[in-house]
Short mmCIF file of C-alpha atoms in Angstrom, two decimals:
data_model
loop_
_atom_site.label_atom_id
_atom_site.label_comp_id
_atom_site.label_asym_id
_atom_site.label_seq_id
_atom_site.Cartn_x
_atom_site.Cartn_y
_atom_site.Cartn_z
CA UNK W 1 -42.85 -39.29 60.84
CA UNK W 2 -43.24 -37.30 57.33
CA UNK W 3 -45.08 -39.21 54.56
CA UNK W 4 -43.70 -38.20 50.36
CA UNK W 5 -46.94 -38.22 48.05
CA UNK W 6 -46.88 -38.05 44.17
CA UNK W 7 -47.19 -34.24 44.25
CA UNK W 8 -49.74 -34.78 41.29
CA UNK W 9 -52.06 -37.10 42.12
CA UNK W 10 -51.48 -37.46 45.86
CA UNK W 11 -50.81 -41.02 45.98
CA UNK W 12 -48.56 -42.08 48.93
CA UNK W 13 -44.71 -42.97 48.03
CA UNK W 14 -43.63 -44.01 51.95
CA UNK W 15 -41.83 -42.12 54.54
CA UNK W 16 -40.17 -38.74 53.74
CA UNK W 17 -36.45 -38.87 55.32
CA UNK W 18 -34.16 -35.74 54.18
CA UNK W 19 -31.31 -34.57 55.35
CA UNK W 20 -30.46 -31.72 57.51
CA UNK W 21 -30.66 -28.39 55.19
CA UNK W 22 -31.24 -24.77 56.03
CA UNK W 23 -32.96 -22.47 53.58
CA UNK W 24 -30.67 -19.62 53.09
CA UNK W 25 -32.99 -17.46 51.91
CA UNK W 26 -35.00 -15.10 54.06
CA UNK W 27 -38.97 -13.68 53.70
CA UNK W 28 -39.03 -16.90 51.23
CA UNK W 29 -42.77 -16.22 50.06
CA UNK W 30 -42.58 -12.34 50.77
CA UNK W 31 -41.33 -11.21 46.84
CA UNK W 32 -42.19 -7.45 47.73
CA UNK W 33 -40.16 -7.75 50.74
CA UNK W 34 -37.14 -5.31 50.23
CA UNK W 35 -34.76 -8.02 50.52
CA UNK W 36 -35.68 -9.05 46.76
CA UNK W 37 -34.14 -6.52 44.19
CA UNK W 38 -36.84 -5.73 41.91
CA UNK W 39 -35.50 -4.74 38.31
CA UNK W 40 -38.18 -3.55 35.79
CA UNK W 41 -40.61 -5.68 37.61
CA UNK W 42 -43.23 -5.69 40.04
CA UNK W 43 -44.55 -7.54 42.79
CA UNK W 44 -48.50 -7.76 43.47
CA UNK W 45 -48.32 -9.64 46.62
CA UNK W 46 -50.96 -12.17 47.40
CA UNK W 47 -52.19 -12.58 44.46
CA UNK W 48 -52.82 -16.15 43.91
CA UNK W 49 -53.82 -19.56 45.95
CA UNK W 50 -49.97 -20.94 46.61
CA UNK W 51 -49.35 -24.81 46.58
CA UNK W 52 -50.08 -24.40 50.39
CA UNK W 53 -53.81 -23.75 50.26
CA UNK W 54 -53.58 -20.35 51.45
CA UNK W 55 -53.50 -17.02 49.38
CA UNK W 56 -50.06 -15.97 49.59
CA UNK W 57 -48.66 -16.43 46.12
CA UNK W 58 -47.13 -12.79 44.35
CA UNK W 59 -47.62 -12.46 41.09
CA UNK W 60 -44.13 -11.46 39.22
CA UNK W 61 -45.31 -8.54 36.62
CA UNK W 62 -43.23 -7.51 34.06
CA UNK W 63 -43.18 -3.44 33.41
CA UNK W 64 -43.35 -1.71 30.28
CA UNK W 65 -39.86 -1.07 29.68
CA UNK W 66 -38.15 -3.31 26.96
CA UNK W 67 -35.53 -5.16 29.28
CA UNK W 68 -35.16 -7.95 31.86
CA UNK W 69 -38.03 -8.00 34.24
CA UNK W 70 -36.63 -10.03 37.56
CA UNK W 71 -35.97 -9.97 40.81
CA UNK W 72 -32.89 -11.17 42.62
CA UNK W 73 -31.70 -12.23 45.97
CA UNK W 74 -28.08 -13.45 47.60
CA UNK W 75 -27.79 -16.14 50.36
CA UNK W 76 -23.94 -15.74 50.63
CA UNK W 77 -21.14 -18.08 49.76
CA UNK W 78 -22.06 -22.00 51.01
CA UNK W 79 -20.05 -24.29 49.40
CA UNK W 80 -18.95 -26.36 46.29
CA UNK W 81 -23.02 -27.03 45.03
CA UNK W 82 -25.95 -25.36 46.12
CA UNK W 83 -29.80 -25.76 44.76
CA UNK W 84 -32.19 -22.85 44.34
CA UNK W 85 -35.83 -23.90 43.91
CA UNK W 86 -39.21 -21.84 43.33
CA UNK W 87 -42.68 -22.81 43.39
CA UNK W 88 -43.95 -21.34 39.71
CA UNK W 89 -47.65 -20.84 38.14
CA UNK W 90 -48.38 -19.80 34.44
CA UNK W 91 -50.28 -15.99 34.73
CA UNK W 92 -50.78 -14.33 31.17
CA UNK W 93 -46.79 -15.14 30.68
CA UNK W 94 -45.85 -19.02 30.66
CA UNK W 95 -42.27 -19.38 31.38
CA UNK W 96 -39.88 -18.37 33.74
CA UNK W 97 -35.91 -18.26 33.94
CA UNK W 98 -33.60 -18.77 36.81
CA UNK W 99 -30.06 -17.55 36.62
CA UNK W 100 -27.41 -17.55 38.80
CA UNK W 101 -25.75 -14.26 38.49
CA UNK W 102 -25.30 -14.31 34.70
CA UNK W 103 -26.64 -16.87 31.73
CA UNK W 104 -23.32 -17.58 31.50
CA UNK W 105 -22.44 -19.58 34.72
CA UNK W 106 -25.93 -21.51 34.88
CA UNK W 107 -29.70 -20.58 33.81
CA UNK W 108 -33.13 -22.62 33.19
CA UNK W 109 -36.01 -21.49 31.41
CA UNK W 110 -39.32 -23.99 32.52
CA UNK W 111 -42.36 -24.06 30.71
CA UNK W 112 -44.64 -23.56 33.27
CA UNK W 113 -47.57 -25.26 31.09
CA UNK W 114 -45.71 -28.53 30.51
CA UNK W 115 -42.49 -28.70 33.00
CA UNK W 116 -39.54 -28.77 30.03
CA UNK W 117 -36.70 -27.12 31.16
CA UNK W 118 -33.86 -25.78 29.08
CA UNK W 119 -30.54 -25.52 31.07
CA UNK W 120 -27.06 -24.38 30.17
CA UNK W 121 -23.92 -22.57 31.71
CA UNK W 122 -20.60 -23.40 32.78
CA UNK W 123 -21.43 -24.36 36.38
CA UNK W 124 -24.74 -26.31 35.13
CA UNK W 125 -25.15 -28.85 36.89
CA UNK W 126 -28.72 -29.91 37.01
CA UNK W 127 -32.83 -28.52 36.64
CA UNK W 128 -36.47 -29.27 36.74
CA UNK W 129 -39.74 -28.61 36.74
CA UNK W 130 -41.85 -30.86 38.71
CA UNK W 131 -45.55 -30.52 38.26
CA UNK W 132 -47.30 -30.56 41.80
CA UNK W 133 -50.57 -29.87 41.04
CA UNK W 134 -53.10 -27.18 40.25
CA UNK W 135 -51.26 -25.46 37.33
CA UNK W 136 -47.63 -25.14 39.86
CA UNK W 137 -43.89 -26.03 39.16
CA UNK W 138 -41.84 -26.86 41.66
CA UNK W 139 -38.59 -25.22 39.12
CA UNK W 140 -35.07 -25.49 40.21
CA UNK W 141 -31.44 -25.04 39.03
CA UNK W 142 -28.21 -26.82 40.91
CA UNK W 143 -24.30 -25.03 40.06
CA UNK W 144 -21.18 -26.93 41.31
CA UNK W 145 -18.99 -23.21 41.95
CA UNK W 146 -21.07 -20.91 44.19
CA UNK W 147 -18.97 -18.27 44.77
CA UNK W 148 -21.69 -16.15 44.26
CA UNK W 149 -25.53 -17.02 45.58
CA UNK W 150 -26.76 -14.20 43.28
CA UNK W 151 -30.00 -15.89 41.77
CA UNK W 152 -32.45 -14.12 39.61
CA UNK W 153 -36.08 -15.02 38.77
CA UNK W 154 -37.04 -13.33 35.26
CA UNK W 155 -40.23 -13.85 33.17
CA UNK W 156 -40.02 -14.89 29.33
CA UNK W 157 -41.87 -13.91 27.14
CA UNK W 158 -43.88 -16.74 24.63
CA UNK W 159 -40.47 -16.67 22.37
CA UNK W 160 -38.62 -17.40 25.24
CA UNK W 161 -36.95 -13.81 25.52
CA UNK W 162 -36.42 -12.04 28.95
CA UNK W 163 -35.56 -8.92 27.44
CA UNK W 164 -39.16 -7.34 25.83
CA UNK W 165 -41.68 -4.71 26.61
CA UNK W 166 -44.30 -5.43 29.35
CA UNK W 167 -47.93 -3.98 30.02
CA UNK W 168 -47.27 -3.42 33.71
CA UNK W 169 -50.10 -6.09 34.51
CA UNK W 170 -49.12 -9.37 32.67
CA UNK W 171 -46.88 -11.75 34.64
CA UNK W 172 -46.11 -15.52 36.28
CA UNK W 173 -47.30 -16.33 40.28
CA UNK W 174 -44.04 -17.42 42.39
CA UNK W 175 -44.19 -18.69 46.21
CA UNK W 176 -41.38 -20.53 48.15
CA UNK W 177 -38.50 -19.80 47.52
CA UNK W 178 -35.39 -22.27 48.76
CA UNK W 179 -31.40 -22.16 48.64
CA UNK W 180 -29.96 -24.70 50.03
CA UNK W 181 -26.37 -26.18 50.28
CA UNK W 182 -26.37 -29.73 48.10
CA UNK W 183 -27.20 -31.32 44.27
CA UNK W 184 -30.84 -31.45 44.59
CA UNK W 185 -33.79 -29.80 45.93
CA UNK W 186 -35.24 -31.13 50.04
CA UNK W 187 -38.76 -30.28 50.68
CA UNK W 188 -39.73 -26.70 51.10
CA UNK W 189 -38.24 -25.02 54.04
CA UNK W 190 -40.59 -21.45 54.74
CA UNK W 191 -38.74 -18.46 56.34
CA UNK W 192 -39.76 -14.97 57.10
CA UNK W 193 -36.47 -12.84 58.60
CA UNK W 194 -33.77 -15.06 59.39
CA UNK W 195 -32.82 -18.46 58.08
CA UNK W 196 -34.20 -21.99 59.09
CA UNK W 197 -33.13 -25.27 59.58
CA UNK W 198 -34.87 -28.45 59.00
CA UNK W 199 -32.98 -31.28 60.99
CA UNK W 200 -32.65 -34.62 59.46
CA UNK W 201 -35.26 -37.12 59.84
CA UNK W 202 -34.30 -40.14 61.92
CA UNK W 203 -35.66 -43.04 61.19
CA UNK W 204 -35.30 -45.66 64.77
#
């Protein structure tokens, strides 16, 4: 059996039973992977202790052009609602946004110092940012019309812009990346090349 804890202050909250999800998203912690677009960004890889333990968090930089600085990655077309999720740490920048695709259809912007989330678009559904210890978000976004998986992880600035200049060395830490088919984020599913699938917990 799996065992839920407060992410924050470990207490125990029973037994963990999810269902059945696949992460659709491949090389999940691997940001410099070639898989992720990088758009007046870059990726220092390993950068940072991740949520795990182990030192495999990138650190999302933004460059010195006066844009967006993101990366983005498709997992296809999965149905009616589907939840993206990303493990997030304040760097020298405090706040990140997720879109899908454009502002329009759904973004959030989390404050990676205190977990408020701002969401909006026409296929909102839901967000958060869940603070699980050690200065990481656990920040997600859920749309009801995914005819696109197109999601895109851009830095904000402290007015809460995306599009401004970098110095090619200031950015957030990101790890874990998850899209998955349903209204709300299942524990974190890692992948590397292909897709994985947690089965459901059974509980006899």
């Amino acid at each position: 059996p799996r065992f839920a804890y407060d992410p924050a202050t470990g207490e125990p909250k029973g037994l963990l039973i999810e269902e059945q999800r696949t992460n659709l998203l491949t090389y999940s912690e691997q940001f410099d992977d070639a898989s992720w677009s990088k758009l007046d960004s870059i990726i220092s890889p390993n950068s940072e202790q991740s949520p795990d333990g182990s030192l495999s968090a990138d650190k999302l930089i933004a460059n010195t052009n006066d844009t967006n600085h993101r990366i983005a990655k498709s997992g296809g077309t999965i149905g009616d609602l589907v939840t993206f999720s990303v493990y997030a740490k304040a760097g020298e920048y405090s706040s990140i946004r997720i879109v899908n695709s454009s502002s329009s259809r759904g973004r959030v912007s989390v404050d990676l110092l205190t977990g408020q989330t701002n969401g909006s678009g026409t296929f909102y559904v839901s967000s958060g940012g869940e603070e699980i210890g050690n200065g990481w978000y656990r920040c997600w976004l859920t749309i009801n019309n995914s005819d696109t998986n197109a999601f895109q992880i851009s830095v904000e600035d402290s007015f809460g812009n995306i599009n401004f200049a970098g110095d090619g060395t200031s950015g957030i830490y990101i790890w874990g990346a998850q899209l998955e088919a349903g209204s709300f984020p299942t524990s974190y599913i890692p992948t590397s090349g292909s897709q994985v699938t947690r089965t459901a917990d059974i509980v006899a």
